[in-house]
Amino acid sequence: FGEKMVKLWQHSSLSPISRLGTAFTALSHDGKEAKPYILIAAGLNETCLFDVSRSLCRQCFRVLDPSLSYVDQISLPPSCLSMPVLHDIPIPSDSRRRMYGIYDAVNRMINDRFTPPEPNIQSISGRIGATGSNYIMTGGTDGYIRYWDLATASKCYTVSGLVTTQPRPIYESVDFVGATGSTVCPSKLFLCRQMPMPKLDEMESCKVPQKLHRGLVRPENHHKDAVLDLKKIDSPIKGLLSCSRDGVIKLWR
């Protein structure tokens, strides 16, 4: 690798980017043509898959605030239904102008950046390829581990993070169809509706003793702190390793 920077982008959230992943493959609607993809964890509890050949977000995986869990999709705030953007930052061709231009661009990024939103994604793992099932798994400062299927929301689920009496989240998707030149570029937004903890008088009677810790209570197995890394293992058993900020490592099967 040389010292010459050939491309510069800025994520539209202006927030720190905590994780990157890369793939060079052909996804659905790409035909047989492989494209460069970057998986970016940035913004408020979301991860996005960008086709960097067109600076286009093809898929976004977003967790909604619990206060929006029961809001109809059509009534959600525009920020919840918009796709993030990678802004191209021009790099001057002249070497002297290039040096000062890059300095100014990076300086603006530093001055304009936001503090990390909470919660945010701290770890990503998965598989993105031309054949087979494509998925990503995310872990974040909320202590949750989520599985996102790139094809359909019905196959997405929460691996860990829910307490015993907490309702299961609902996953749904929104399809977008854009165009760059003469090419149709479909994009998909996945939403996770994380249901809030019900009040005592809203719970099913069979779950009240668990809520009040009466009798035998199954121990919780989720992380108590931010999930910082995820690793898939295939041998000697198939599973998932996760680690959190409090020094805990868990193996999931």
JSON list of N, CA and C in Angstrom, two decimals, residues 188-227:
[
{"chain": "A", "resi": 188, "resn": "LYS", "atom": "N", "xyz": [-32.99, -1.68, 0.55]},
{"chain": "A", "resi": 188, "resn": "LYS", "atom": "CA", "xyz": [-33.91, -2.20, 1.55]},
{"chain": "A", "resi": 188, "resn": "LYS", "atom": "C", "xyz": [-33.50, -1.71, 2.93]},
{"chain": "A", "resi": 189, "resn": "LEU", "atom": "N", "xyz": [-34.49, -1.24, 3.67]},
{"chain": "A", "resi": 189, "resn": "LEU", "atom": "CA", "xyz": [-34.29, -0.80, 5.05]},
{"chain": "A", "resi": 189, "resn": "LEU", "atom": "C", "xyz": [-34.95, -1.81, 5.98]},
{"chain": "A", "resi": 190, "resn": "PHE", "atom": "N", "xyz": [-34.17, -2.35, 6.90]},
{"chain": "A", "resi": 190, "resn": "PHE", "atom": "CA", "xyz": [-34.68, -3.28, 7.90]},
{"chain": "A", "resi": 190, "resn": "PHE", "atom": "C", "xyz": [-34.85, -2.53, 9.22]},
{"chain": "A", "resi": 191, "resn": "LEU", "atom": "N", "xyz": [-36.00, -2.73, 9.85]},
{"chain": "A", "resi": 191, "resn": "LEU", "atom": "CA", "xyz": [-36.29, -2.07, 11.13]},
{"chain": "A", "resi": 191, "resn": "LEU", "atom": "C", "xyz": [-36.53, -3.12, 12.21]},
{"chain": "A", "resi": 192, "resn": "CYS", "atom": "N", "xyz": [-35.94, -2.89, 13.36]},
{"chain": "A", "resi": 192, "resn": "CYS", "atom": "CA", "xyz": [-36.21, -3.73, 14.53]},
{"chain": "A", "resi": 192, "resn": "CYS", "atom": "C", "xyz": [-36.99, -2.89, 15.53]},
{"chain": "A", "resi": 193, "resn": "ARG", "atom": "N", "xyz": [-38.19, -3.32, 15.82]},
{"chain": "A", "resi": 193, "resn": "ARG", "atom": "CA", "xyz": [-39.02, -2.64, 16.84]},
{"chain": "A", "resi": 193, "resn": "ARG", "atom": "C", "xyz": [-38.78, -3.33, 18.17]},
{"chain": "A", "resi": 194, "resn": "GLN", "atom": "N", "xyz": [-37.96, -2.70, 19.00]},
{"chain": "A", "resi": 194, "resn": "GLN", "atom": "CA", "xyz": [-37.63, -3.26, 20.30]},
{"chain": "A", "resi": 194, "resn": "GLN", "atom": "C", "xyz": [-38.72, -2.85, 21.29]},
{"chain": "A", "resi": 195, "resn": "MET", "atom": "N", "xyz": [-39.55, -3.80, 21.68]},
{"chain": "A", "resi": 195, "resn": "MET", "atom": "CA", "xyz": [-40.68, -3.50, 22.55]},
{"chain": "A", "resi": 195, "resn": "MET", "atom": "C", "xyz": [-40.23, -3.10, 23.95]},
{"chain": "A", "resi": 196, "resn": "PRO", "atom": "N", "xyz": [-40.86, -2.07, 24.53]},
{"chain": "A", "resi": 196, "resn": "PRO", "atom": "CA", "xyz": [-40.50, -1.66, 25.89]},
{"chain": "A", "resi": 196, "resn": "PRO", "atom": "C", "xyz": [-40.96, -2.70, 26.91]},
{"chain": "A", "resi": 197, "resn": "MET", "atom": "N", "xyz": [-40.33, -2.65, 28.07]},
{"chain": "A", "resi": 197, "resn": "MET", "atom": "CA", "xyz": [-40.73, -3.56, 29.14]},
{"chain": "A", "resi": 197, "resn": "MET", "atom": "C", "xyz": [-42.14, -3.20, 29.61]},
{"chain": "A", "resi": 198, "resn": "PRO", "atom": "N", "xyz": [-43.04, -4.17, 29.68]},
{"chain": "A", "resi": 198, "resn": "PRO", "atom": "CA", "xyz": [-44.41, -3.87, 30.12]},
{"chain": "A", "resi": 198, "resn": "PRO", "atom": "C", "xyz": [-44.45, -3.57, 31.62]},
{"chain": "A", "resi": 199, "resn": "LYS", "atom": "N", "xyz": [-45.41, -2.74, 31.99]},
{"chain": "A", "resi": 199, "resn": "LYS", "atom": "CA", "xyz": [-45.62, -2.48, 33.41]},
{"chain": "A", "resi": 199, "resn": "LYS", "atom": "C", "xyz": [-46.25, -3.70, 34.06]},
{"chain": "A", "resi": 200, "resn": "LEU", "atom": "N", "xyz": [-46.21, -3.73, 35.38]},
{"chain": "A", "resi": 200, "resn": "LEU", "atom": "CA", "xyz": [-46.68, -4.91, 36.10]},
{"chain": "A", "resi": 200, "resn": "LEU", "atom": "C", "xyz": [-48.13, -5.22, 35.79]},
{"chain": "A", "resi": 201, "resn": "ASP", "atom": "N", "xyz": [-48.98, -4.17, 35.70]},
{"chain": "A", "resi": 201, "resn": "ASP", "atom": "CA", "xyz": [-50.40, -4.41, 35.45]},
{"chain": "A", "resi": 201, "resn": "ASP", "atom": "C", "xyz": [-50.70, -4.71, 33.98]},
{"chain": "A", "resi": 202, "resn": "GLU", "atom": "N", "xyz": [-49.66, -4.66, 33.11]},
{"chain": "A", "resi": 202, "resn": "GLU", "atom": "CA", "xyz": [-49.85, -4.98, 31.70]},
{"chain": "A", "resi": 202, "resn": "GLU", "atom": "C", "xyz": [-49.34, -6.37, 31.35]},
{"chain": "A", "resi": 203, "resn": "MET", "atom": "N", "xyz": [-48.74, -7.04, 32.31]},
{"chain": "A", "resi": 203, "resn": "MET", "atom": "CA", "xyz": [-48.12, -8.34, 32.05]},
{"chain": "A", "resi": 203, "resn": "MET", "atom": "C", "xyz": [-49.12, -9.47, 32.18]},
{"chain": "A", "resi": 204, "resn": "GLU", "atom": "N", "xyz": [-48.81, -10.57, 31.48]},
{"chain": "A", "resi": 204, "resn": "GLU", "atom": "CA", "xyz": [-49.59, -11.79, 31.65]},
{"chain": "A", "resi": 204, "resn": "GLU", "atom": "C", "xyz": [-49.39, -12.29, 33.08]},
{"chain": "A", "resi": 205, "resn": "SER", "atom": "N", "xyz": [-50.44, -12.82, 33.65]},
{"chain": "A", "resi": 205, "resn": "SER", "atom": "CA", "xyz": [-50.39, -13.24, 35.06]},
{"chain": "A", "resi": 205, "resn": "SER", "atom": "C", "xyz": [-49.31, -14.29, 35.31]},
{"chain": "A", "resi": 206, "resn": "CYS", "atom": "N", "xyz": [-49.04, -15.14, 34.30]},
{"chain": "A", "resi": 206, "resn": "CYS", "atom": "CA", "xyz": [-48.05, -16.19, 34.49]},
{"chain": "A", "resi": 206, "resn": "CYS", "atom": "C", "xyz": [-46.62, -15.65, 34.57]},
{"chain": "A", "resi": 207, "resn": "LYS", "atom": "N", "xyz": [-46.41, -14.39, 34.10]},
{"chain": "A", "resi": 207, "resn": "LYS", "atom": "CA", "xyz": [-45.07, -13.81, 34.11]},
{"chain": "A", "resi": 207, "resn": "LYS", "atom": "C", "xyz": [-44.82, -12.88, 35.30]},
{"chain": "A", "resi": 208, "resn": "VAL", "atom": "N", "xyz": [-45.87, -12.60, 36.07]},
{"chain": "A", "resi": 208, "resn": "VAL", "atom": "CA", "xyz": [-45.73, -11.70, 37.21]},
{"chain": "A", "resi": 208, "resn": "VAL", "atom": "C", "xyz": [-44.75, -12.24, 38.24]},
{"chain": "A", "resi": 209, "resn": "PRO", "atom": "N", "xyz": [-44.82, -13.54, 38.63]},
{"chain": "A", "resi": 209, "resn": "PRO", "atom": "CA", "xyz": [-43.84, -14.05, 39.61]},
{"chain": "A", "resi": 209, "resn": "PRO", "atom": "C", "xyz": [-42.39, -13.88, 39.15]},
{"chain": "A", "resi": 210, "resn": "GLN", "atom": "N", "xyz": [-42.15, -14.07, 37.84]},
{"chain": "A", "resi": 210, "resn": "GLN", "atom": "CA", "xyz": [-40.79, -13.89, 37.33]},
{"chain": "A", "resi": 210, "resn": "GLN", "atom": "C", "xyz": [-40.36, -12.44, 37.45]},
{"chain": "A", "resi": 211, "resn": "LYS", "atom": "N", "xyz": [-41.28, -11.53, 37.15]},
{"chain": "A", "resi": 211, "resn": "LYS", "atom": "CA", "xyz": [-40.97, -10.11, 37.24]},
{"chain": "A", "resi": 211, "resn": "LYS", "atom": "C", "xyz": [-40.64, -9.71, 38.68]},
{"chain": "A", "resi": 212, "resn": "LEU", "atom": "N", "xyz": [-41.33, -10.30, 39.63]},
{"chain": "A", "resi": 212, "resn": "LEU", "atom": "CA", "xyz": [-41.13, -9.99, 41.05]},
{"chain": "A", "resi": 212, "resn": "LEU", "atom": "C", "xyz": [-40.08, -10.88, 41.69]},
{"chain": "A", "resi": 213, "resn": "HIS", "atom": "N", "xyz": [-39.45, -11.75, 40.87]},
{"chain": "A", "resi": 213, "resn": "HIS", "atom": "CA", "xyz": [-38.41, -12.67, 41.35]},
{"chain": "A", "resi": 213, "resn": "HIS", "atom": "C", "xyz": [-38.92, -13.57, 42.48]},
{"chain": "A", "resi": 214, "resn": "ARG", "atom": "N", "xyz": [-40.11, -14.10, 42.27]},
{"chain": "A", "resi": 214, "resn": "ARG", "atom": "CA", "xyz": [-40.69, -15.04, 43.23]},
{"chain": "A", "resi": 214, "resn": "ARG", "atom": "C", "xyz": [-40.51, -16.46, 42.72]},
{"chain": "A", "resi": 215, "resn": "GLY", "atom": "N", "xyz": [-40.14, -17.36, 43.62]},
{"chain": "A", "resi": 215, "resn": "GLY", "atom": "CA", "xyz": [-39.96, -18.75, 43.24]},
{"chain": "A", "resi": 215, "resn": "GLY", "atom": "C", "xyz": [-38.69, -18.94, 42.42]},
{"chain": "A", "resi": 216, "resn": "LEU", "atom": "N", "xyz": [-38.68, -20.04, 41.63]},
{"chain": "A", "resi": 216, "resn": "LEU", "atom": "CA", "xyz": [-37.52, -20.34, 40.80]},
{"chain": "A", "resi": 216, "resn": "LEU", "atom": "C", "xyz": [-37.51, -19.42, 39.58]},
{"chain": "A", "resi": 217, "resn": "VAL", "atom": "N", "xyz": [-36.43, -18.73, 39.40]},
{"chain": "A", "resi": 217, "resn": "VAL", "atom": "CA", "xyz": [-36.30, -17.80, 38.28]},
{"chain": "A", "resi": 217, "resn": "VAL", "atom": "C", "xyz": [-35.11, -18.22, 37.42]},
{"chain": "A", "resi": 218, "resn": "ARG", "atom": "N", "xyz": [-35.36, -18.40, 36.15]},
{"chain": "A", "resi": 218, "resn": "ARG", "atom": "CA", "xyz": [-34.29, -18.79, 35.23]},
{"chain": "A", "resi": 218, "resn": "ARG", "atom": "C", "xyz": [-33.25, -17.67, 35.14]},
{"chain": "A", "resi": 219, "resn": "PRO", "atom": "N", "xyz": [-31.97, -17.99, 35.31]},
{"chain": "A", "resi": 219, "resn": "PRO", "atom": "CA", "xyz": [-30.94, -16.93, 35.24]},
{"chain": "A", "resi": 219, "resn": "PRO", "atom": "C", "xyz": [-30.85, -16.34, 33.84]},
{"chain": "A", "resi": 220, "resn": "GLU", "atom": "N", "xyz": [-30.62, -15.05, 33.78]},
{"chain": "A", "resi": 220, "resn": "GLU", "atom": "CA", "xyz": [-30.48, -14.38, 32.49]},
{"chain": "A", "resi": 220, "resn": "GLU", "atom": "C", "xyz": [-29.11, -14.71, 31.89]},
{"chain": "A", "resi": 221, "resn": "ASN", "atom": "N", "xyz": [-29.06, -14.90, 30.57]},
{"chain": "A", "resi": 221, "resn": "ASN", "atom": "CA", "xyz": [-27.79, -15.27, 29.94]},
{"chain": "A", "resi": 221, "resn": "ASN", "atom": "C", "xyz": [-27.24, -14.18, 29.01]},
{"chain": "A", "resi": 222, "resn": "HIS", "atom": "N", "xyz": [-27.89, -13.01, 28.99]},
{"chain": "A", "resi": 222, "resn": "HIS", "atom": "CA", "xyz": [-27.44, -11.97, 28.08]},
{"chain": "A", "resi": 222, "resn": "HIS", "atom": "C", "xyz": [-26.28, -11.17, 28.68]},
{"chain": "A", "resi": 223, "resn": "HIS", "atom": "N", "xyz": [-25.60, -10.42, 27.83]},
{"chain": "A", "resi": 223, "resn": "HIS", "atom": "CA", "xyz": [-24.51, -9.57, 28.29]},
{"chain": "A", "resi": 223, "resn": "HIS", "atom": "C", "xyz": [-25.06, -8.41, 29.11]},
{"chain": "A", "resi": 224, "resn": "LYS", "atom": "N", "xyz": [-24.33, -8.04, 30.15]},
{"chain": "A", "resi": 224, "resn": "LYS", "atom": "CA", "xyz": [-24.74, -6.93, 31.01]},
{"chain": "A", "resi": 224, "resn": "LYS", "atom": "C", "xyz": [-24.07, -5.62, 30.61]},
{"chain": "A", "resi": 225, "resn": "ASP", "atom": "N", "xyz": [-23.18, -5.67, 29.61]},
{"chain": "A", "resi": 225, "resn": "ASP", "atom": "CA", "xyz": [-22.47, -4.47, 29.17]},
{"chain": "A", "resi": 225, "resn": "ASP", "atom": "C", "xyz": [-22.37, -4.50, 27.65]},
{"chain": "A", "resi": 226, "resn": "ALA", "atom": "N", "xyz": [-21.75, -3.48, 27.08]},
{"chain": "A", "resi": 226, "resn": "ALA", "atom": "CA", "xyz": [-21.66, -3.34, 25.63]},
{"chain": "A", "resi": 226, "resn": "ALA", "atom": "C", "xyz": [-20.95, -4.54, 25.00]},
{"chain": "A", "resi": 227, "resn": "VAL", "atom": "N", "xyz": [-21.52, -5.06, 23.91]},
{"chain": "A", "resi": 227, "resn": "VAL", "atom": "CA", "xyz": [-20.93, -6.17, 23.16]},
{"chain": "A", "resi": 227, "resn": "VAL", "atom": "C", "xyz": [-19.90, -5.58, 22.20]}
]
